[in-house]
Amino acid sequence: MTSRKILVTSALPYANGEIHLGHLLEYIQTDIWMRFQKMMGNKCHYVCADDAHGTPIMLKADELGITPEALIEGVSERHQADFKDFSIGFSQYHSTHSQENKDISANIYHKLNDAGFIKKRTISQAFDPEKQMFLSDRFIKGDCPKCGANDQYGDNCEVCGATYSPTELKNAKSAISGATTITKDSEHYFFDLPQFEVQLKAWTKAGHLQDEVSNKLSEWFEQGLQQWDISRDAPYFGFHIPGVKDKYFYVWLDAPIGYMASFKKLCDEQGLDFDEYFNKDSSTEIYHFIGKDIVYFHALFWPAMLMGANYRTPSAIFAHGFLTVNGQKMSKSRGTFIQARTYLNHLNPECLRYYYAYKLSSKIDDIDLNLTDFKQRVNSDLVGKVVNIASRSAGFIVKKFNKTLSAYAIEPELYHEFVVCGDVIKKHYEARNYNQAIREIMKLADKANQYIDEHKPWQLVKEDAKQAQVHDVTSLAINLFRVLMTYLKPVLPVMAKQAEAFLNIDTLNWQDLKHPLTKHQINAFKPLMSRIEDDKIEQIIEASKQNMQVAVQDKHKDDTLIQINDFTKIDLRVAKIIKAQNVEGDDKLLQLTLDIGEQETRNVFAGIKAHYTNEELEGRLTIMVANLAPRKMRFGVSQGIVLAAGDGELLHILSVDSNAKPGMKIS
């Protein structure tokens, strides 16, 4: 059977922040599929890169007083360290700010331009006169032109849901400098996407996309495709558009080209043929794993660019849903916005790889990381079932039988059942239905443990006449463990390597399972996986809250003045005081339990005991700062402050209209 030649990619992480558990869902999903393909004997390359261009990176570097190049270099080092510790096995990890990407981006642009797919026209944009730069929607704030709500972004209102042009925003100000914006004209370059409508309609219905994605694209086709603005004005961190002064490629043009650039780097280093993969008539396979939020770019703009530049299009695009934690969006205040490094400081990364595999399917459903279920699932499946098979059997082989498995493969029907099940598991891995693969594997693990329980080698070993039976039973158990770890190897590469050392074999290989290990010497068993304890999860949550506290500290802490963009960071919310109680050992503080909407409560310590009774406070509506960094006190953690006014003697907490609802934002 001829091996397949496969190139897989994951979406490029932006070089302006740290890797978190939401990001890792995609990289783990891709890595499992890549490792499975390699186990099947296919040539599979996995490339990725940091997405290193754009205004946010330019502004962040300026804020830190360093060059954008220095910023992205440091971020890349941290990204790669996180990925390595989660066993993400990239063949090549690169940067979009590379010579390879610059060359290929220019090449594609020239091809598109020569073919008549690039158009120019003058557009009006918001301009920051203080920073002397044009502003994208996310860097403009003002009053909604529909409902008048304050502090809304330049494209849509979070209060009434209206969408609008940034030029329609009332009292528009730059979110960067706070200056009042002006409108200014500029010539921009556009990729003429509507010219590819017929080709794209055919491509999106030809099996390259999941049904949910294909159906969504049909809605966009009905609305009509629009020309895509691929240029940005200086100042901007990115690649200059060839032959044009002070114009840069929009980050989303060169970001997907980063897949090609990273692979080109790999080809140059390993002597691979780049054209063999990207030639229009290529028989190789290319797959992009992405989040559902960037489908538009990958399933319309990207294939159209490739078509226009005479390159092949992807074999398929695999989209996945978002990650929630405990059923809700990741939250810094709840400590569930967890960075990769925070997790790594406390728990085994293979636990997360397993839990994601247990949850992931080929659909675009959101995945929930329920921390209680996570702990129980890992402890039950990996520690209680899989590892337990080896740990409860190895001692007999090592101590009683000179570390050597028996010569006779007892219960060949049971072993054969385990091996035959591999065909079903293969299909699930190939289809990215990891959750189904894991369920099949755990059914087998249950059978293996049941077999050991039925034969009770710990009792048989007490009878001299049954030593051979003990040998056969525990040897078969070790072989069943070998089968299970082979099936789990794409998910648990580190544990698989440890299992290989224990089994004293070169590699766990799918093809080798046809025959059990007999008369084979193993090594002493060492623990392969530890149980997850509650305190480890609590430490991760607490550390994530501390990360938030560091992140929101003002770098101008010695200044007494604040800027408008500093003020806009303050999240003022209506809060209902559910309960007020005395703090033991303190004559000034009251402990307040606040309802801030969306079924969320906060604990706040307030120095108002001398001015209010508990009964006067309970049921009252007040205002709190909801995004203040949590403060650890000797009585507990205070998760915000309530606002009050006073003259040094009297103190009054601020109240709001009785019609207000907990959680409402104060504008």
XYZ file of C-alpha atoms in Angstrom:
667
model
C 0.000 0.000 0.000
C 1.441 3.367 -1.090
C 1.912 5.838 1.739
C 0.151 9.181 1.536
C 2.015 12.506 1.480
C 0.232 14.874 3.834
C 0.811 18.456 4.973
C -1.196 19.655 7.986
C -1.363 23.080 9.584
C -2.938 24.734 12.588
C -4.016 28.373 12.632
C -1.158 30.714 13.482
C -1.177 32.049 17.060
C -0.934 35.822 17.240
C 2.421 37.061 18.519
C 0.851 39.467 20.990
C 0.007 37.205 23.910
C 0.528 33.871 25.609
C -0.813 30.459 24.621
C -3.862 29.466 26.688
C -5.978 26.334 26.992
C -8.378 27.579 24.318
C -5.534 27.729 21.796
C -4.324 24.275 22.787
C -7.592 22.626 21.787
C -6.656 23.125 18.137
C -2.976 22.209 18.374
C -3.715 19.041 20.320
C -6.445 18.101 17.832
C -4.027 18.562 14.921
C -1.122 16.836 16.671
C -3.179 13.715 17.431
C -4.213 13.426 13.795
C -0.637 13.952 12.586
C 0.754 11.315 14.966
C -1.932 8.850 13.892
C -1.057 9.381 10.222
C 2.606 8.689 10.949
C 1.683 5.503 12.809
C -0.193 4.435 9.672
C 3.053 4.782 7.719
C 2.094 8.016 5.945
C 4.525 10.893 5.372
C 2.942 13.679 7.363
C 4.473 17.136 7.885
C 3.006 19.514 10.463
C 3.891 23.209 10.068
C 2.883 26.350 11.897
C 4.209 29.827 12.673
C 3.624 32.885 14.779
C 1.296 35.427 13.148
C 3.618 38.365 13.676
C 2.214 41.394 11.837
C -0.397 44.084 12.456
C -1.182 47.256 14.352
C -1.641 45.605 17.805
C 1.920 44.264 17.705
C 3.281 47.639 16.608
C 1.435 49.378 19.458
C 2.415 46.771 22.051
C 6.092 47.076 21.125
C 5.840 50.866 21.335
C 4.229 50.586 24.766
C 7.065 48.353 25.972
C 9.739 50.561 24.437
C 11.117 47.787 22.207
C 11.081 47.013 18.505
C 8.322 44.832 17.038
C 11.031 42.368 16.029
C 12.199 42.050 19.632
C 8.606 41.606 20.814
C 7.744 38.806 18.386
C 11.047 37.031 19.014
C 10.389 36.836 22.752
C 6.777 35.751 22.261
C 7.846 33.063 19.779
C 10.298 31.585 22.280
C 7.547 31.305 24.893
C 5.011 29.925 22.416
C 7.402 27.229 21.259
C 8.323 26.277 24.824
C 4.629 25.833 25.682
C 3.960 23.769 22.559
C 6.991 21.574 23.194
C 5.896 20.811 26.754
C 2.453 19.786 25.478
C 4.180 17.450 22.966
C 2.938 19.364 19.928
C 5.193 17.796 17.300
C 5.693 20.484 14.676
C 7.923 19.575 11.762
C 8.605 23.295 11.389
C 7.597 26.308 13.486
C 8.313 29.624 11.802
C 7.183 33.266 11.764
C 5.177 35.247 9.237
C 7.855 37.927 9.602
C 10.295 35.860 7.540
C 12.061 36.149 4.212
C 10.202 33.097 2.919
C 6.854 34.703 3.690
C 7.902 38.039 2.217
C 8.968 36.400 -1.031
C 5.883 34.184 -1.431
C 3.494 37.024 -0.482
C 5.067 39.281 -3.108
C 4.930 36.460 -5.663
C 1.225 35.822 -5.049
C 0.444 39.545 -5.119
C 2.196 40.000 -8.461
C 0.335 37.023 -9.951
C -3.016 38.356 -8.728
C -2.238 41.867 -9.918
C -1.035 40.735 -13.366
C -4.229 38.687 -13.776
C -6.433 41.684 -12.979
C -7.610 40.553 -9.546
C -6.245 43.594 -7.649
C -8.277 46.820 -7.730
C -7.587 50.296 -6.326
C -9.999 52.864 -4.955
C -10.056 55.718 -2.460
C -11.826 55.170 0.841
C -12.597 57.369 3.853
C -11.326 56.248 7.241
C -11.103 57.448 10.802
C -7.737 59.051 11.513
C -5.969 59.759 14.800
C -4.430 63.260 14.395
C -2.283 62.820 17.503
C -0.754 59.451 16.554
C -0.905 60.303 12.832
C -2.382 56.955 11.902
C -5.524 55.485 10.397
C -7.650 53.508 12.829
C -9.317 50.155 12.323
C -12.746 49.585 13.915
C -11.302 48.068 17.087
C -9.301 51.224 17.818
C -12.270 53.600 17.650
C -14.778 54.183 20.433
C -17.734 56.492 20.763
C -21.514 56.742 21.120
C -23.737 54.345 19.196
C -25.527 56.209 16.348
C -28.657 54.098 16.935
C -29.232 53.983 20.702
C -26.674 56.476 21.994
C -24.846 53.996 24.251
C -21.407 55.231 25.277
C -18.041 53.553 24.824
C -18.934 51.374 21.816
C -16.504 50.072 19.205
C -16.424 51.383 15.663
C -18.396 48.613 13.970
C -21.139 47.401 16.295
C -22.960 48.269 19.511
C -22.840 45.760 22.363
C -25.939 47.328 23.923
C -28.489 47.385 21.074
C -26.700 45.086 18.620
C -26.674 47.620 15.779
C -23.964 47.481 13.107
C -22.661 50.618 11.418
C -19.722 52.267 9.729
C -17.031 53.801 12.002
C -17.760 57.161 10.374
C -21.314 57.008 11.800
C -20.084 56.735 15.418
C -20.930 59.842 17.494
C -18.228 61.566 19.560
C -15.691 59.146 18.089
C -12.324 59.022 19.802
C -9.163 57.052 19.281
C -8.856 54.179 21.735
C -5.078 54.607 21.414
C -4.558 58.282 22.274
C -8.030 59.473 23.279
C -7.912 62.133 20.570
C -11.065 63.047 18.646
C -10.894 61.267 15.297
C -11.136 62.979 11.939
C -12.103 61.489 8.580
C -9.369 61.217 5.987
C -9.166 59.729 2.484
C -6.639 57.130 1.383
C -6.120 54.935 -1.666
C -6.437 51.236 -0.858
C -5.822 47.982 -2.682
C -8.533 45.332 -2.935
C -8.606 41.672 -3.881
C -11.566 41.250 -6.242
C -13.196 38.275 -4.525
C -16.471 38.463 -6.545
C -14.561 37.332 -9.658
C -14.165 33.911 -7.985
C -17.811 33.404 -7.013
C -18.508 30.566 -9.475
C -15.282 28.711 -8.634
C -15.767 29.174 -4.897
C -19.369 27.944 -4.984
C -18.189 24.753 -6.674
C -15.209 24.335 -4.343
C -17.203 24.849 -1.139
C -19.704 22.169 -2.174
C -17.117 19.613 -3.326
C -16.476 17.951 0.046
C -13.605 20.161 1.209
C -15.618 21.512 4.147
C -17.820 20.217 6.938
C -21.523 20.444 6.164
C -22.066 23.137 8.798
C -19.389 25.309 7.187
C -20.647 24.719 3.661
C -24.173 25.712 4.706
C -22.898 28.896 6.381
C -20.974 29.860 3.267
C -24.151 29.492 1.218
C -25.646 32.304 3.327
C -22.647 34.522 2.569
C -22.970 33.811 -1.142
C -26.604 34.894 -0.972
C -25.558 38.186 0.622
C -23.037 38.682 -2.161
C -19.243 38.566 -2.033
C -17.400 41.853 -1.504
C -13.988 43.055 -2.575
C -11.447 42.505 0.197
C -9.227 45.335 1.412
C -5.689 43.885 1.488
C -3.786 47.115 2.230
C -2.992 49.192 5.297
C -1.444 52.633 5.581
C 1.750 53.518 7.414
C 2.594 53.314 10.256
C 2.127 49.542 10.244
C 4.220 46.505 11.108
C 4.210 44.171 8.136
C 5.424 43.780 4.553
C 5.423 46.674 2.111
C 3.231 46.159 -0.938
C 5.782 45.852 -3.771
C 6.221 49.067 -5.744
C 3.900 51.130 -3.529
C 5.075 53.755 -1.043
C 3.813 53.607 2.580
C 1.344 50.783 1.887
C 1.503 47.446 3.645
C -0.165 44.080 3.204
C -3.028 43.603 5.658
C -2.016 40.933 8.180
C -4.689 38.526 6.931
C -3.116 38.442 3.474
C 0.279 37.172 4.552
C -0.941 35.107 7.551
C -2.261 32.087 5.574
C 0.674 32.424 3.187
C 2.642 31.734 6.374
C 1.622 28.081 5.985
C 3.437 27.983 2.663
C 6.402 29.928 4.027
C 6.854 27.619 7.002
C 6.712 24.593 4.705
C 9.188 26.265 2.318
C 11.581 26.646 5.246
C 11.163 22.934 6.017
C 11.710 22.012 2.359
C 14.930 24.025 2.222
C 16.211 22.379 5.406
C 15.249 18.793 4.555
C 15.488 18.722 0.767
C 11.740 18.323 0.209
C 10.024 19.409 -3.010
C 7.843 22.452 -2.284
C 6.200 22.385 -5.706
C 5.184 18.749 -5.251
C 2.789 19.902 -2.536
C 1.587 23.244 -3.915
C 1.559 22.576 -7.649
C -1.941 22.923 -9.085
C -1.951 19.260 -10.209
C -0.461 17.912 -6.964
C -1.592 14.507 -5.689
C -0.437 15.322 -2.154
C -2.898 16.243 0.608
C -3.093 19.536 2.513
C -5.353 20.020 5.550
C -5.944 23.139 7.644
C -7.195 22.811 11.235
C -8.843 26.084 12.323
C -11.363 27.590 14.751
C -14.859 28.311 13.496
C -14.306 32.065 13.921
C -11.860 32.268 10.997
C -13.766 30.140 8.490
C -14.500 33.160 6.280
C -10.812 33.836 5.672
C -9.846 30.203 5.147
C -12.789 28.976 3.089
C -13.264 32.019 0.815
C -10.304 34.428 0.678
C -7.578 31.801 0.962
C -8.748 29.354 -1.749
C -9.593 32.311 -4.036
C -6.062 33.719 -3.605
C -4.597 30.313 -4.405
C -6.843 29.929 -7.455
C -5.897 33.368 -8.724
C -2.170 32.707 -8.222
C -2.416 29.290 -9.925
C -1.638 27.225 -6.804
C -3.533 24.156 -5.591
C -6.291 24.600 -3.002
C -6.517 22.698 0.330
C -7.779 19.117 0.337
C -9.988 20.035 3.288
C -10.448 22.579 6.047
C -11.341 21.167 9.456
C -13.061 23.683 11.747
C -13.674 23.187 15.462
C -15.695 24.998 18.117
C -14.600 27.152 21.021
C -13.479 26.037 24.476
C -15.591 26.786 27.528
C -14.496 26.073 31.096
C -17.099 24.810 33.544
C -19.795 25.621 30.990
C -18.884 29.295 30.560
C -16.526 31.458 28.548
C -13.051 31.499 29.994
C -12.991 34.129 32.718
C -10.061 35.927 34.316
C -12.118 36.850 37.363
C -13.068 33.203 37.936
C -9.529 32.036 37.265
C -10.592 29.915 34.286
C -8.705 31.928 31.658
C -5.801 29.529 32.056
C -2.508 30.025 30.273
C -0.581 26.996 29.041
C 2.362 27.713 31.331
C 0.116 28.073 34.382
C -1.330 24.626 33.680
C 2.137 23.140 33.059
C 3.359 24.439 36.409
C 0.854 22.206 38.203
C -0.376 19.293 36.082
C 0.733 16.661 33.587
C 0.068 17.967 30.040
C -0.973 14.481 28.910
C -4.038 14.722 31.144
C -5.307 17.651 29.084
C -4.428 15.917 25.804
C -6.496 12.934 26.913
C -9.488 14.979 28.045
C -9.578 16.974 24.821
C -9.432 13.715 22.832
C -12.260 12.342 24.961
C -14.344 15.398 23.979
C -13.348 16.095 20.368
C -15.324 15.022 17.325
C -15.368 16.031 13.663
C -18.188 18.504 14.347
C -17.927 22.212 15.146
C -19.517 21.950 18.573
C -17.950 23.910 21.424
C -15.920 21.810 23.864
C -16.373 22.215 27.623
C -13.474 21.675 29.994
C -15.421 20.787 33.121
C -12.682 20.742 35.743
C -14.487 18.278 38.016
C -15.198 15.885 35.156
C -11.641 16.410 33.901
C -10.214 15.199 37.197
C -12.590 12.251 37.468
C -12.152 11.202 33.835
C -8.358 11.164 33.963
C -8.283 9.417 37.336
C -10.843 6.828 36.256
C -9.744 6.112 32.685
C -5.985 6.544 32.637
C -4.997 5.807 36.222
C -7.842 3.517 37.290
C -8.156 1.524 34.070
C -5.214 1.646 31.653
C -2.244 2.110 33.982
C -3.885 -0.178 36.523
C -3.654 -3.120 34.103
C 0.128 -2.844 33.952
C 0.715 -1.895 37.590
C -1.300 -4.800 39.011
C 0.301 -7.360 36.659
C 3.943 -6.302 36.305
C 4.898 -7.150 39.884
C 4.130 -10.831 39.360
C 6.211 -10.985 36.156
C 9.154 -9.147 37.680
C 9.277 -10.871 41.071
C 8.069 -14.376 40.250
C 9.069 -14.979 36.647
C 12.375 -13.190 36.140
C 10.750 -10.298 34.232
C 9.862 -12.693 31.393
C 6.415 -13.131 29.843
C 5.065 -16.645 29.420
C 5.585 -18.672 26.272
C 1.908 -19.411 25.828
C -0.606 -16.770 24.764
C -3.557 -17.758 26.898
C -7.081 -16.697 25.830
C -6.165 -16.031 22.150
C -9.796 -15.117 21.431
C -9.652 -12.197 23.875
C -6.364 -10.938 22.464
C -7.730 -11.264 18.920
C -10.812 -9.235 19.911
C -8.552 -6.416 21.101
C -6.558 -6.447 17.854
C -9.592 -6.581 15.553
C -11.115 -3.571 17.330
C -8.161 -1.578 16.017
C -9.824 -1.318 12.602
C -12.761 0.597 14.087
C -10.440 2.791 16.151
C -8.419 3.632 13.023
C -11.544 4.857 11.246
C -12.458 7.076 14.181
C -8.982 8.639 14.297
C -8.942 9.217 10.534
C -12.358 10.916 10.701
C -11.212 13.028 13.706
C -13.855 11.436 15.900
C -11.399 11.027 18.743
C -14.210 10.799 21.274
C -15.445 7.605 19.619
C -11.917 6.174 19.458
C -11.449 6.822 23.184
C -14.766 5.157 24.031
C -13.765 2.031 22.110
C -10.374 1.964 23.830
C -11.923 2.328 27.279
C -14.379 -0.488 26.582
C -11.352 -2.687 25.947
C -9.664 -1.411 29.109
C -12.771 -2.429 31.081
C -12.579 -5.932 29.565
C -8.900 -6.243 30.439
C -9.533 -5.282 34.055
C -12.519 -7.605 34.186
C -10.312 -10.454 32.954
C -7.781 -9.806 35.724
C -10.531 -9.549 38.352
C -12.058 -12.852 37.249
C -8.771 -14.753 37.452
C -7.480 -13.038 40.632
C -3.740 -13.718 40.221
C -3.134 -12.347 43.743
C -5.020 -15.355 45.068
C -3.695 -17.924 42.566
C -0.127 -17.059 43.461
C -0.688 -18.450 46.958
C -1.028 -22.000 45.508
C 2.130 -23.646 44.218
C 0.208 -25.643 41.641
C -1.155 -22.532 39.979
C 2.051 -20.584 39.363
C 1.937 -21.270 35.624
C -1.604 -19.940 35.485
C -0.504 -16.767 37.272
C 2.260 -16.417 34.703
C -0.142 -16.796 31.764
C -2.835 -14.513 33.177
C -0.492 -11.633 34.020
C 1.415 -12.042 30.742
C -1.823 -11.700 28.781
C -2.726 -8.636 30.862
C 0.609 -7.050 29.934
C -0.101 -7.800 26.254
C -3.553 -6.253 26.490
C -1.949 -3.182 28.038
C 0.435 -3.074 25.065
C -2.509 -3.036 22.651
C -4.263 -0.250 24.563
C -1.149 1.927 24.724
C -0.620 1.469 20.986
C -4.116 2.784 20.370
C -3.542 5.678 22.789
C -0.117 6.614 21.418
C -1.346 9.491 19.188
C -3.008 11.024 22.250
C -0.385 10.217 24.900
C 3.050 10.247 23.225
C 5.040 10.663 26.449
C 3.173 7.938 28.316
C 3.556 5.723 25.239
C 7.322 6.217 25.302
C 7.382 5.296 28.996
C 5.291 2.217 28.197
C 7.788 1.254 25.478
C 10.590 1.416 28.052
C 8.567 -0.714 30.479
C 7.700 -3.254 27.762
C 11.310 -3.220 26.559
C 10.358 -2.668 22.903
C 11.572 -0.165 20.310
C 8.186 1.284 19.491
C 4.469 0.684 19.910
C 3.424 -0.059 16.358
C -0.059 -0.838 15.060
C 1.249 -3.464 12.635
C 3.088 -5.382 15.375
C -0.098 -6.139 17.329
C -0.936 -9.206 15.219
C 1.306 -11.225 17.487
C 1.484 -10.981 21.293
C 4.785 -10.742 23.139
C 5.854 -14.212 24.356
C 9.060 -15.277 26.114
C 9.822 -11.564 26.166
C 11.649 -9.814 28.988
C 10.121 -6.610 30.324
C 11.516 -4.033 32.727
C 10.423 -3.128 36.229
C 7.235 -1.080 36.234
C 7.430 2.625 37.045
C 4.321 4.790 37.614
C 3.057 6.162 34.309
C 0.418 8.617 35.482
C -0.475 10.244 38.800
C -3.982 11.019 39.981
C -5.204 14.592 39.694
C -5.921 16.031 43.128
C -8.336 18.868 43.862
C -5.617 21.095 45.270
C -3.772 21.100 41.935
C -6.827 22.424 40.121
C -7.395 24.995 42.859
C -3.784 26.132 42.513
C -4.219 26.596 38.761
C -7.351 28.679 39.272
C -5.711 30.819 41.944
C -2.570 31.287 39.839
C -4.722 32.356 36.887
C -6.347 35.025 39.048
C -2.888 36.207 40.071
C -1.899 36.384 36.394
C -4.854 38.687 35.861
C -3.745 40.864 38.770
C -0.299 41.301 37.236
C -1.764 41.938 33.782
C -3.958 44.856 34.826
C -1.355 46.716 36.869
C -0.803 50.183 35.448
C 2.666 50.585 34.009
C 2.416 54.289 34.894
C 1.764 53.573 38.562
C 3.804 56.592 39.681
C 1.669 58.996 37.652
C -1.277 60.738 39.286
C -3.015 61.471 35.988
C -4.775 58.874 33.875
C -5.592 58.894 30.179
C -9.027 58.314 28.683
C -8.011 54.822 27.580
C -7.002 54.071 31.182
C -10.464 55.106 32.349
C -12.207 52.962 29.722
C -10.578 49.899 31.275
C -12.671 50.310 34.442
C -15.672 47.984 34.416
C -18.363 49.565 36.601
C -21.345 47.301 37.273
C -24.616 47.456 39.133
C -24.384 44.994 42.032
C -27.016 43.780 44.467
C -25.891 43.174 48.039
C -27.245 39.696 48.769
C -25.649 39.326 52.164
C -23.674 41.481 54.606
C -21.897 39.946 57.581
C -19.354 40.909 60.214
C -15.696 39.929 59.846
C -14.423 38.175 62.917
C -11.467 40.003 64.473
C -11.990 43.297 62.620
C -14.111 46.248 63.781
C -14.128 48.159 60.452
C -14.825 45.592 57.735
C -18.014 43.994 56.490
C -18.006 41.005 54.170
C -20.412 41.639 51.280
C -21.741 39.011 48.886
C -22.645 40.762 45.620
C -24.847 39.596 42.756
C -23.359 41.026 39.524
C -25.637 39.260 37.034
C -25.319 36.142 34.853
C -25.524 33.972 37.984
C -22.164 35.293 39.177
C -21.470 36.460 42.714
C -18.461 38.279 44.155
C -17.012 38.451 47.637
C -15.922 41.963 48.705
C -14.551 43.288 52.003
C -15.622 46.909 52.610
C -14.623 49.247 55.463
C -18.149 50.520 56.121
C -19.078 48.740 59.352
C -19.231 51.997 61.330
C -21.769 53.504 58.927
C -24.255 50.704 58.174
C -25.924 47.756 59.808
C -26.043 44.504 57.924
C -29.810 44.774 57.563
C -29.553 48.240 55.976
C -27.276 46.894 53.256
C -28.912 43.592 52.286
C -31.062 43.920 49.163
C -29.568 47.292 48.215
C -28.308 48.121 44.706
C -24.883 49.741 44.505
C -21.974 50.148 42.086
C -18.812 48.067 42.069
C -15.567 47.951 40.107
C -15.896 44.487 38.588
C -12.479 44.136 36.974
C -10.285 45.093 39.907
C -7.523 42.572 40.537
C -8.477 40.217 43.392
C -6.769 41.091 46.661
C -5.801 38.412 49.151
C -6.521 39.509 52.730
C -6.087 37.629 55.973
C -9.860 37.120 56.101
C -10.154 35.860 52.501
C -9.985 37.142 48.922
C -11.705 40.442 48.042
C -12.916 40.368 44.422
C -13.569 44.058 43.788
C -14.664 47.234 45.560
C -17.972 49.013 46.045
C -18.027 52.757 45.412
C -18.703 55.186 48.240
C -18.475 58.934 48.923
C -17.475 60.583 52.200
C -16.088 63.670 53.884
C -13.808 61.970 56.376
C -16.515 61.453 58.989
C -19.571 60.253 57.107
C -19.480 57.598 54.397
C -22.238 56.680 51.924
C -22.100 53.840 49.424
C -23.355 54.885 45.989
C -26.825 53.771 45.000
C -28.571 53.365 41.636
C -32.154 53.511 40.439
C -34.289 50.675 41.798
C -35.165 49.632 38.222
C -31.537 48.753 37.466
C -30.547 45.107 37.209
C -27.451 43.421 38.668
C -24.723 43.203 36.045
C -25.685 46.358 34.133
C -22.643 48.326 32.998
C -22.267 51.912 34.187
C -21.413 54.230 31.275
